[in-house]
């Protein structure tokens, strides 16, 4: 590694912008930072912090330098931003819209916590957000477009300076309201991380292997189909497949954010390794599973906030032993 | 191994009854041999051979000496019995009820082949079947009570001479119509292999880890909860857990019999190994997955009939490479 590169790494990691340098290993996450109302059969929490970018950034920050870009309203309690910062997430890209209210998602889970019903979706500040990224993060090597308006995602992508790897997620809401834009967005990424039900909806196809082929035909080099409590499957363009069972938990408190934490863990590991060959991506899928399994152990982001590096690596090793035969 | 033991093995494997000897490694499967009408969105097949014992026995016969006990009607085409024999299944325990008609199960699968609707269940000859087992198989070391009337299962168990390992499966129909008998039956087994939805129904509990604990509290030493295309999870009384993703297939033709083939593969491997420690059971779960994955590649038992030993071991190794990280 050259001295110059070493210097650049340090500069980015310290948050210092160095012109024409690349932010090696840095991941920028763009998406929602929300106030969620989450109802399970056992407990309801109103207006707790959530959002795809929040979970994704927090999970990724356990692995690599992570910056978050999001629009919030004035109703977001400030201690949530401080909590993110404390975990090492760079929050300079979080914009508070004057007089605005946070994106609010109200949903309830069924008795076995496996299916969720949306009760209310209030876009609020994210509706007309014109995304900007702090200049220093334009040179991020890794970009995660967490679930968000595909038009905004396409727009923000233009602000990045040739990132090494771009990954997106999407949900039914956008597939339904802006299908062409979702497809255009996917075409501009290297990888798609998506729920099984949404993959089926997007591809109008029941078989997940066929869904993966359809998604890959739109441009990306790989796709990961998340199956909630059943784990995830990684597919690449060369026809390689990696099915991974989920880490097994005795108790699930709140499934919110599991998929976003999966994506954060996946990208975090890829970014810290600096490569995305199939073997590294397999490890990253397991780290994704690990982060998803932590996320659901408590309400909202509580468990992710309390995580240590030892917790993460410990569960990775536990998982390895668990599935070995 | 003593000469006497060696002789006994050979005697049992040749189908010769030796008084007071144990049929080492022999698995007897009791359950239904049916004529199924199976409807998928792509194809319908009427009155093709199926049934839990048929799939279970065929899958097990790839691993160990397998005997099948079932009642059939006069409408069962004889070539189906010959096909079982050709795969090495001992069919002496299949009783043709004079003037009777086969158990008939008519069902249709939804568009993604993951949920099945029962259209018709005609018990026919199995309704009043008084099970008998050929004398030589009373000394089987392994017994699989494939899905069937729990009263008949309890009855047939008394005919066995202290088997080493007894495993049962059950379905919603019996849990609904004879819940106490299902629980009594489970109490007499060493292991329960059951679908996730049926485990939830039996235990009145959504969380599968808690279902497993409830099932184990009824007596068995282990339970395997099958999750269809999502694989299976093995739990034992010591709190050990083994979640295994399913083998990944691009194309599924007919999911009928996947769970029964899983159980047959699982028990077949345990029987050929002659032990049921956790490590062996982990391998057996993978062999179960392998046999389930073959079963769904064609309609009815077609794929199992065409299988070679090389196919089975080849897919086991392929699976091992697939899930390794």
XYZ file of C-alpha atoms in Angstrom:
650
model
C 0.000 0.000 0.000
C 1.454 3.351 -0.994
C 2.040 6.119 1.522
C -0.410 8.296 -0.391
C -3.165 5.696 -0.110
C -2.499 5.265 3.564
C -2.821 8.990 4.034
C -6.096 9.092 2.120
C -7.594 6.296 4.168
C -6.771 8.116 7.331
C -8.068 11.403 6.018
C -11.440 9.915 5.054
C -11.690 7.998 8.242
C -11.088 11.130 10.221
C -13.750 12.811 8.151
C -11.305 15.147 6.439
C -12.023 15.768 2.779
C -9.007 15.282 0.555
C -9.520 16.436 -3.012
C -9.190 13.697 -5.647
C -8.613 10.995 -3.075
C -10.913 8.000 -2.773
C -12.570 7.173 0.542
C -11.325 3.625 0.809
C -13.659 1.276 2.617
C -16.166 4.037 3.314
C -19.839 3.195 2.924
C -22.463 5.875 2.398
C -26.028 4.852 3.140
C -28.934 6.829 1.723
C -32.499 6.180 2.811
C -35.094 6.872 5.441
C -34.606 7.822 9.051
C -38.095 7.376 10.400
C -40.277 7.547 13.426
C -42.005 4.177 13.539
C -45.063 2.992 15.345
C -44.591 -0.734 15.773
C -47.291 -3.037 17.089
C -46.590 -6.657 17.996
C -49.055 -8.973 19.763
C -47.079 -8.344 22.947
C -46.134 -4.667 22.864
C -46.675 -1.404 21.004
C -44.108 1.355 20.684
C -45.109 4.706 19.238
C -42.841 6.996 17.245
C -39.579 5.229 17.997
C -36.636 5.840 15.721
C -36.391 3.517 12.746
C -35.957 3.683 8.991
C -33.991 1.654 6.475
C -30.930 3.940 6.501
C -30.828 4.012 10.306
C -30.731 0.224 10.648
C -28.438 -0.162 7.638
C -25.937 2.437 8.872
C -25.884 1.172 12.426
C -25.284 -2.403 11.283
C -22.581 -1.357 8.800
C -20.803 0.801 11.382
C -19.812 -2.371 13.230
C -17.563 -3.163 10.246
C -16.501 -0.012 8.425
C -16.596 3.774 8.386
C -20.215 4.603 7.583
C -21.871 7.875 6.588
C -25.605 8.349 6.506
C -27.657 10.593 4.236
C -31.294 11.177 5.122
C -33.964 13.824 5.564
C -35.601 14.173 8.968
C -38.202 16.507 10.445
C -37.957 18.738 13.445
C -39.810 16.103 15.464
C -36.807 13.729 15.505
C -35.454 13.687 19.059
C -31.826 14.824 18.999
C -30.569 11.994 21.181
C -31.170 9.601 18.272
C -28.578 11.451 16.198
C -26.172 11.394 19.125
C -26.745 7.663 19.529
C -25.786 7.104 15.874
C -22.684 9.243 16.267
C -21.673 7.308 19.352
C -21.644 4.135 17.250
C -19.344 5.865 14.747
C -21.930 6.744 12.102
C -21.110 10.029 10.395
C -24.370 11.991 10.511
C -23.273 15.096 8.586
C -25.499 13.943 5.720
C -28.651 13.945 7.850
C -30.621 17.054 6.895
C -33.287 18.494 9.186
C -36.075 19.988 7.074
C -37.332 23.173 8.727
C -40.936 22.875 9.826
C -41.028 19.328 8.479
C -42.094 16.087 10.109
C -40.284 12.758 9.938
C -41.264 9.916 7.675
C -43.698 7.888 9.790
C -44.448 4.216 9.333
C -47.159 2.579 11.405
C -47.491 -1.201 11.169
C -48.580 -4.243 13.094
C -47.231 -7.785 13.122
C -49.351 -10.929 13.158
C -49.220 -13.499 15.944
C -46.131 -15.280 14.677
C -44.281 -12.040 13.820
C -43.781 -13.191 10.250
C -46.250 -11.013 8.372
C -46.678 -7.283 8.768
C -49.674 -5.084 7.945
C -49.059 -1.457 7.046
C -51.494 0.791 8.909
C -50.152 4.152 7.806
C -47.279 5.496 5.685
C -46.671 9.245 5.952
C -43.831 10.271 3.634
C -43.623 13.808 5.121
C -40.103 15.267 4.679
C -38.896 12.541 2.331
C -41.601 13.346 -0.247
C -39.757 16.211 -1.952
C -36.282 15.663 -0.610
C -33.572 16.766 -2.966
C -30.689 14.630 -1.756
C -27.262 16.114 -1.224
C -24.180 14.368 0.072
C -21.395 15.939 2.082
C -18.597 16.546 -0.419
C -16.153 14.227 1.310
C -18.522 11.271 0.854
C -18.868 11.749 -2.888
C -15.756 9.612 -3.076
C -17.132 6.739 -1.008
C -16.157 3.387 -2.405
C -19.416 1.780 -1.311
C -22.966 3.081 -1.636
C -26.091 1.543 -0.201
C -29.398 2.864 -1.464
C -31.605 1.638 1.333
C -35.286 1.463 0.552
C -36.354 4.869 -0.798
C -37.909 6.675 -3.764
C -36.096 5.293 -6.849
C -36.125 8.749 -8.451
C -34.185 10.148 -5.511
C -31.882 7.136 -5.574
C -31.064 7.670 -9.260
C -30.479 11.357 -8.538
C -28.134 10.820 -5.609
C -26.127 8.227 -7.523
C -25.031 10.978 -9.941
C -23.438 12.815 -7.026
C -21.030 9.969 -6.318
C -17.680 9.813 -8.050
C -17.558 6.347 -9.594
C -18.080 4.182 -6.509
C -16.698 0.657 -6.466
C -19.958 -1.015 -5.474
C -23.548 0.244 -5.416
C -26.303 -1.845 -3.842
C -30.000 -1.056 -3.534
C -33.104 -2.395 -1.848
C -36.710 -1.612 -2.730
C -40.204 -2.367 -1.471
C -43.675 -3.012 -2.853
C -44.668 0.642 -2.448
C -42.122 1.777 -5.065
C -42.573 -1.251 -7.324
C -46.267 -0.416 -7.426
C -46.040 3.363 -7.795
C -42.893 3.701 -9.934
C -42.072 0.344 -11.552
C -40.083 1.809 -14.457
C -37.982 3.923 -12.128
C -37.300 0.899 -9.924
C -36.033 -1.000 -12.973
C -33.947 1.987 -14.093
C -32.450 2.243 -10.601
C -31.634 -1.477 -10.478
C -29.848 -1.100 -13.817
C -27.478 1.400 -12.229
C -26.441 -0.858 -9.342
C -24.034 -3.738 -8.846
C -26.271 -5.612 -6.450
C -29.862 -5.830 -5.265
C -30.875 -6.903 -1.762
C -34.600 -7.576 -1.673
C -37.291 -9.449 0.284
C -38.699 -12.651 -1.202
C -42.264 -11.318 -1.452
C -41.024 -8.132 -3.113
C -38.807 -10.046 -5.514
C -41.848 -12.087 -6.523
C -43.929 -8.952 -6.932
C -41.232 -7.163 -8.940
C -40.630 -10.119 -11.253
C -44.194 -11.397 -11.437
C -42.728 -14.833 -10.834
C -43.113 -17.265 -7.942
C -39.853 -19.214 -8.195
C -37.058 -17.328 -6.420
C -34.297 -18.689 -8.662
C -36.202 -17.327 -11.658
C -36.757 -14.013 -9.835
C -33.013 -13.787 -9.292
C -32.341 -14.414 -12.988
C -34.796 -11.667 -13.938
C -33.215 -9.198 -11.523
C -29.726 -10.047 -12.774
C -30.901 -9.546 -16.359
C -31.599 -5.897 -15.460
C -27.910 -5.239 -14.894
C -26.608 -6.106 -11.397
C -23.830 -8.614 -10.848
C -25.496 -10.199 -7.841
C -28.735 -10.266 -5.911
C -29.634 -11.423 -2.429
C -33.171 -12.529 -1.744
C -33.991 -12.178 1.951
C -36.447 -14.663 3.439
C -36.916 -13.277 6.963
C -36.692 -15.996 9.607
C -35.696 -18.451 6.849
C -32.419 -16.730 5.983
C -31.291 -15.503 2.576
C -30.046 -16.693 -0.805
C -27.230 -15.065 -2.762
C -27.172 -15.419 -6.577
C -24.555 -14.105 -8.965
C -24.402 -13.660 -12.707
C -22.171 -16.711 -13.157
C -24.949 -18.891 -11.780
C -23.402 -19.370 -8.349
C -25.898 -19.746 -5.500
C -25.470 -19.568 -1.721
C -28.493 -20.425 0.443
C -27.986 -19.581 4.111
C -30.290 -20.481 6.984
C -30.972 -17.681 9.449
C -29.300 -17.665 12.842
C -31.700 -19.409 15.173
C -33.280 -17.374 17.957
C -35.501 -18.590 20.769
C -37.207 -15.240 21.085
C -37.959 -12.465 18.619
C -39.024 -9.110 20.013
C -39.511 -6.904 16.936
C -38.679 -7.946 13.351
C -38.516 -4.298 12.192
C -35.219 -3.470 10.522
C -33.972 -7.047 10.198
C -33.615 -6.782 6.427
C -31.946 -3.356 6.558
C -29.554 -4.591 9.243
C -28.837 -7.605 7.033
C -27.893 -5.281 4.174
C -25.781 -3.110 6.486
C -23.883 -6.110 7.827
C -23.430 -7.511 4.321
C -22.068 -4.272 2.872
C -20.076 -3.479 5.996
C -18.140 -6.735 5.689
C -17.607 -6.324 1.927
C -16.327 -2.772 2.531
C -13.910 -3.764 5.276
C -12.589 -6.605 3.123
C -12.347 -4.327 0.102
C -13.541 -7.005 -2.307
C -16.723 -8.631 -3.509
C -15.675 -12.019 -4.869
C -18.202 -14.811 -4.242
C -16.352 -16.169 -1.224
C -16.294 -12.757 0.475
C -19.950 -12.250 -0.361
C -20.774 -15.614 1.246
C -19.114 -14.475 4.478
C -20.919 -11.157 4.121
C -24.296 -12.921 3.847
C -23.562 -14.621 7.175
C -22.578 -11.281 8.746
C -25.844 -9.950 7.321
C -27.744 -12.793 9.010
C -25.891 -12.088 12.241
C -26.789 -8.381 12.210
C -30.412 -9.161 11.320
C -30.579 -11.622 14.201
C -29.347 -8.976 16.634
C -31.776 -6.344 15.325
C -34.856 -8.422 16.158
C -33.816 -9.150 19.739
C -35.152 -5.825 21.000
C -37.520 -3.079 19.879
C -36.286 -0.616 17.235
C -32.545 0.018 17.190
C -31.960 -0.760 20.885
C -30.036 -3.985 20.348
C -27.843 -2.548 17.595
C -26.919 0.372 19.837
C -25.773 -1.975 22.591
C -23.691 -4.235 20.310
C -19.953 -4.726 20.721
C -17.451 -6.018 18.172
C -17.119 -9.141 20.305
C -20.864 -9.754 20.117
C -20.705 -9.633 16.313
C -17.660 -11.845 15.826
C -18.833 -14.176 18.580
C -22.171 -14.768 16.903
C -20.491 -15.240 13.512
C -18.385 -18.041 15.002
C -21.410 -19.451 16.824
C -23.303 -19.515 13.551
C -20.418 -21.251 11.811
C -20.430 -24.003 14.449
C -24.203 -24.198 14.389
C -24.544 -24.906 10.676
C -21.454 -27.096 10.317
C -22.068 -30.784 9.643
C -18.576 -57.484 15.335
C -19.329 -61.048 16.403
C -19.928 -63.806 13.899
C -23.427 -64.248 15.272
C -24.227 -60.601 14.693
C -22.826 -60.775 11.201
C -25.013 -63.755 10.484
C -28.079 -61.963 11.798
C -27.462 -58.937 9.627
C -27.210 -61.089 6.588
C -30.265 -63.094 7.528
C -32.407 -59.980 7.987
C -31.066 -58.407 4.864
C -31.921 -61.485 2.907
C -35.368 -61.353 4.425
C -34.862 -64.521 6.432
C -36.405 -64.461 9.889
C -34.023 -65.576 12.614
C -35.643 -66.104 15.991
C -34.342 -63.846 18.790
C -31.986 -62.001 16.467
C -32.198 -58.255 15.948
C -32.558 -56.849 12.438
C -29.572 -54.551 12.555
C -29.927 -51.394 10.496
C -33.354 -52.417 9.240
C -36.011 -49.717 9.044
C -39.691 -50.534 8.974
C -41.973 -47.803 7.677
C -45.671 -47.834 8.487
C -48.079 -45.424 6.839
C -50.138 -44.746 3.770
C -49.644 -45.988 0.253
C -52.053 -43.811 -1.652
C -53.433 -42.933 -5.010
C -53.025 -39.161 -5.234
C -54.605 -36.618 -7.485
C -52.133 -33.752 -7.631
C -52.901 -30.431 -9.273
C -50.216 -27.812 -9.871
C -50.700 -24.629 -11.914
C -48.867 -26.385 -14.738
C -50.068 -29.965 -14.683
C -52.591 -32.322 -13.109
C -52.021 -36.012 -12.503
C -54.893 -38.232 -11.405
C -54.597 -41.263 -9.177
C -50.821 -41.582 -9.266
C -49.111 -43.577 -6.573
C -48.168 -41.587 -3.470
C -48.543 -41.747 0.284
C -46.249 -41.005 3.206
C -44.955 -44.559 3.585
C -44.260 -44.878 -0.144
C -42.080 -41.755 -0.273
C -40.492 -42.507 3.098
C -39.629 -46.110 2.189
C -38.287 -45.249 -1.240
C -36.061 -42.507 0.175
C -34.819 -44.707 3.020
C -34.085 -47.606 0.678
C -31.214 -45.574 -0.810
C -29.461 -45.971 2.560
C -30.584 -49.086 4.367
C -32.708 -52.224 4.209
C -36.281 -50.947 4.327
C -39.561 -52.753 4.858
C -42.921 -51.128 4.270
C -46.209 -51.816 6.043
C -49.386 -50.386 4.508
C -52.925 -51.205 3.481
C -53.893 -50.799 -0.159
C -57.036 -51.408 -2.175
C -57.534 -53.570 -5.199
C -57.290 -50.476 -7.365
C -53.528 -50.099 -6.771
C -51.787 -50.968 -10.049
C -49.422 -53.866 -9.428
C -46.485 -52.265 -11.210
C -46.177 -49.793 -8.327
C -45.395 -52.642 -5.935
C -42.895 -54.042 -8.410
C -41.268 -50.605 -8.699
C -40.803 -50.461 -4.914
C -39.330 -53.959 -4.872
C -36.936 -53.027 -7.648
C -35.560 -50.263 -5.400
C -35.020 -52.827 -2.656
C -38.074 -52.051 -0.532
C -39.451 -55.173 1.126
C -43.165 -55.068 0.366
C -44.256 -58.172 2.285
C -45.978 -55.853 4.772
C -48.218 -54.281 2.136
C -51.675 -55.779 2.582
C -54.254 -55.662 -0.203
C -57.734 -55.321 1.327
C -60.192 -57.414 -0.650
C -62.811 -55.282 -2.350
C -61.224 -52.160 -0.868
C -60.084 -48.959 -2.485
C -56.835 -47.129 -1.841
C -56.487 -44.082 0.358
C -57.061 -41.184 -2.034
C -55.782 -37.672 -1.523
C -56.786 -34.940 -3.948
C -55.065 -31.569 -3.576
C -53.993 -28.513 -5.509
C -50.963 -26.261 -5.114
C -51.025 -22.488 -5.346
C -49.054 -20.542 -7.960
C -45.752 -20.637 -6.083
C -46.139 -24.311 -5.090
C -45.709 -23.421 -1.433
C -49.226 -23.839 -0.127
C -51.533 -26.764 -0.767
C -55.324 -26.962 -0.586
C -56.927 -30.305 0.222
C -59.814 -30.976 -2.134
C -60.717 -34.477 -1.013
C -59.431 -37.053 1.503
C -60.895 -40.550 1.167
C -59.501 -42.819 3.890
C -60.974 -45.974 2.281
C -58.919 -49.070 3.239
C -56.867 -47.303 5.882
C -59.951 -46.403 7.945
C -60.270 -49.721 9.770
C -56.887 -51.189 9.066
C -55.635 -53.464 11.785
C -51.906 -53.284 11.204
C -49.787 -56.389 11.186
C -46.093 -56.653 10.525
C -44.308 -59.580 8.971
C -42.738 -61.453 11.890
C -39.177 -60.893 10.714
C -39.628 -57.124 10.916
C -40.804 -57.143 14.517
C -37.111 -57.003 15.336
C -36.355 -53.950 13.201
C -33.984 -51.583 14.922
C -35.629 -48.539 13.356
C -39.312 -47.712 13.003
C -40.818 -44.812 11.123
C -44.474 -44.095 11.748
C -45.159 -42.008 8.677
C -48.244 -39.845 8.812
C -51.186 -42.064 9.780
C -53.947 -42.605 12.347
C -52.244 -42.258 15.765
C -54.391 -45.070 17.170
C -53.033 -47.435 14.525
C -49.526 -46.139 15.139
C -49.766 -46.844 18.881
C -51.147 -50.291 18.090
C -48.417 -51.259 15.639
C -45.694 -50.053 17.998
C -46.686 -52.834 20.425
C -45.853 -55.383 17.739
C -42.209 -54.321 17.607
C -39.654 -55.897 19.895
C -37.959 -52.961 21.609
C -36.706 -51.002 18.583
C -33.660 -48.790 18.971
C -35.285 -45.676 17.502
C -38.917 -44.818 16.764
C -39.787 -41.650 14.837
C -43.220 -40.351 13.867
C -44.773 -37.635 11.747
C -48.325 -36.332 11.947
C -50.605 -33.876 10.156
C -53.344 -31.403 10.952
C -56.064 -33.955 10.202
C -55.029 -36.159 13.157
C -54.149 -33.254 15.448
C -57.665 -31.967 14.871
C -59.574 -35.242 15.085
C -57.526 -37.119 17.705
C -55.316 -34.650 19.605
C -54.960 -36.793 22.738
C -53.973 -39.817 20.709
C -51.391 -37.757 18.804
C -49.848 -36.683 22.114
C -49.913 -40.255 23.430
C -48.223 -41.462 20.237
C -45.531 -38.774 20.441
C -44.829 -39.867 24.012
C -43.942 -43.333 22.736
C -41.379 -42.144 20.180
C -37.754 -41.034 20.248
C -38.188 -38.371 17.620
C -40.836 -36.331 15.822
C -40.491 -35.060 12.260
C -43.193 -32.504 11.569
C -44.080 -29.575 9.284
C -43.758 -26.045 10.663
C -47.462 -25.246 10.236
C -48.443 -28.504 11.905
C -45.985 -27.976 14.763
C -47.582 -24.566 15.334
C -51.055 -26.067 15.216
C -50.137 -28.919 17.566
C -48.446 -26.639 20.098
C -50.739 -23.630 19.724
C -47.567 -21.572 19.563
C -46.069 -19.463 16.764
C -42.374 -19.544 17.660
C -40.784 -22.727 16.305
C -38.161 -22.945 19.064
C -40.968 -22.923 21.601
C -42.907 -25.500 19.567
C -39.833 -27.731 19.655
C -39.585 -27.376 23.437
C -43.244 -28.314 23.818
C -42.863 -31.372 21.582
C -39.736 -32.478 23.469
C -41.593 -32.070 26.766
C -43.977 -34.809 25.561
C -41.181 -37.371 25.619
C -39.056 -37.530 22.444
C -35.299 -36.943 22.512
C -35.328 -34.863 19.341
C -37.639 -33.178 16.885
C -37.155 -31.893 13.357
C -39.365 -29.095 12.131
C -39.598 -29.132 8.350
C -40.027 -25.802 6.569
C -40.565 -26.896 2.958
C -38.448 -24.844 0.550
C -36.797 -23.186 3.554
C -35.161 -26.346 4.874
C -35.465 -27.805 8.357
C -34.377 -27.305 11.959
C -33.262 -30.090 14.289
C -33.681 -29.631 18.055
C -32.629 -32.020 20.800
C -33.391 -32.301 24.489
C -29.988 -30.890 25.462
C -30.876 -27.628 23.745
C -28.747 -28.223 20.654
C -30.117 -26.723 17.437
C -29.213 -27.298 13.789
C -30.871 -25.056 11.189
C -30.284 -26.225 7.609
C -31.203 -24.378 4.442
C -32.852 -26.494 1.762
C -30.912 -27.576 -1.287
C -31.551 -24.938 -3.908
C -33.482 -25.942 -7.016
C -34.177 -23.868 -10.098
C -37.315 -25.790 -10.857
C -39.866 -27.598 -8.723
C -42.304 -29.907 -10.417
C -44.433 -31.350 -7.604
C -43.794 -30.748 -3.876
C -45.818 -33.844 -2.897
C -43.835 -36.230 -0.720
C -40.920 -33.883 -0.020
C -41.431 -34.096 3.750
C -41.873 -37.882 3.724
C -38.768 -38.264 1.559
C -36.936 -36.015 4.002
C -37.896 -38.323 6.872
C -36.918 -41.406 4.844
C -33.507 -39.949 4.005
C -32.976 -38.858 7.607
C -33.846 -42.244 9.086
C -32.092 -44.123 6.320
C -28.797 -42.412 7.121
C -29.217 -42.854 10.896
C -29.971 -46.545 10.333
C -26.988 -47.159 8.100
C -24.717 -45.371 10.582
C -26.261 -47.276 13.493
C -26.220 -44.253 15.794
C -28.180 -41.111 16.504
C -25.726 -38.748 18.188
C -26.203 -35.084 17.277
C -23.437 -35.090 14.694
C -24.925 -38.067 12.861
C -28.365 -36.486 13.030
C -26.954 -33.289 11.466
C -25.649 -35.314 8.526
C -28.981 -37.123 8.410
C -30.864 -33.815 8.181
C -28.782 -32.945 5.115
C -29.496 -36.356 3.579
C -33.145 -35.650 4.359
C -32.907 -32.338 2.502
C -31.205 -34.089 -0.386
C -33.942 -36.721 -0.690
C -36.670 -34.066 -0.394
C -34.992 -32.055 -3.145
C -34.980 -35.063 -5.462
C -38.614 -35.906 -4.720
C -39.904 -32.545 -5.965
C -38.039 -32.684 -9.277
C -40.711 -34.817 -10.904
C -44.337 -35.797 -10.343
C -45.089 -38.384 -7.669
C -42.351 -40.933 -7.008
C -40.828 -40.774 -10.503
C -37.583 -39.080 -9.486
C -37.021 -41.339 -6.469
C -37.457 -44.395 -8.674
C -34.770 -43.174 -11.065
C -32.215 -42.288 -8.344
C -28.806 -43.889 -8.087
C -26.476 -44.024 -5.078
C -24.171 -41.684 -6.977
C -26.955 -39.131 -7.387
C -27.540 -39.140 -3.629
C -23.908 -38.885 -2.520
C -23.162 -36.419 -5.306
C -25.890 -34.063 -4.202
C -24.824 -34.391 -0.556
C -21.331 -33.228 -1.520
C -22.751 -30.526 -3.765
C -24.847 -29.278 -0.847
C -21.818 -29.286 1.439
C -19.900 -27.099 -1.030
C -22.922 -24.888 -1.608
C -23.456 -23.915 2.027
C -19.786 -23.721 3.015
C -18.409 -20.266 3.750
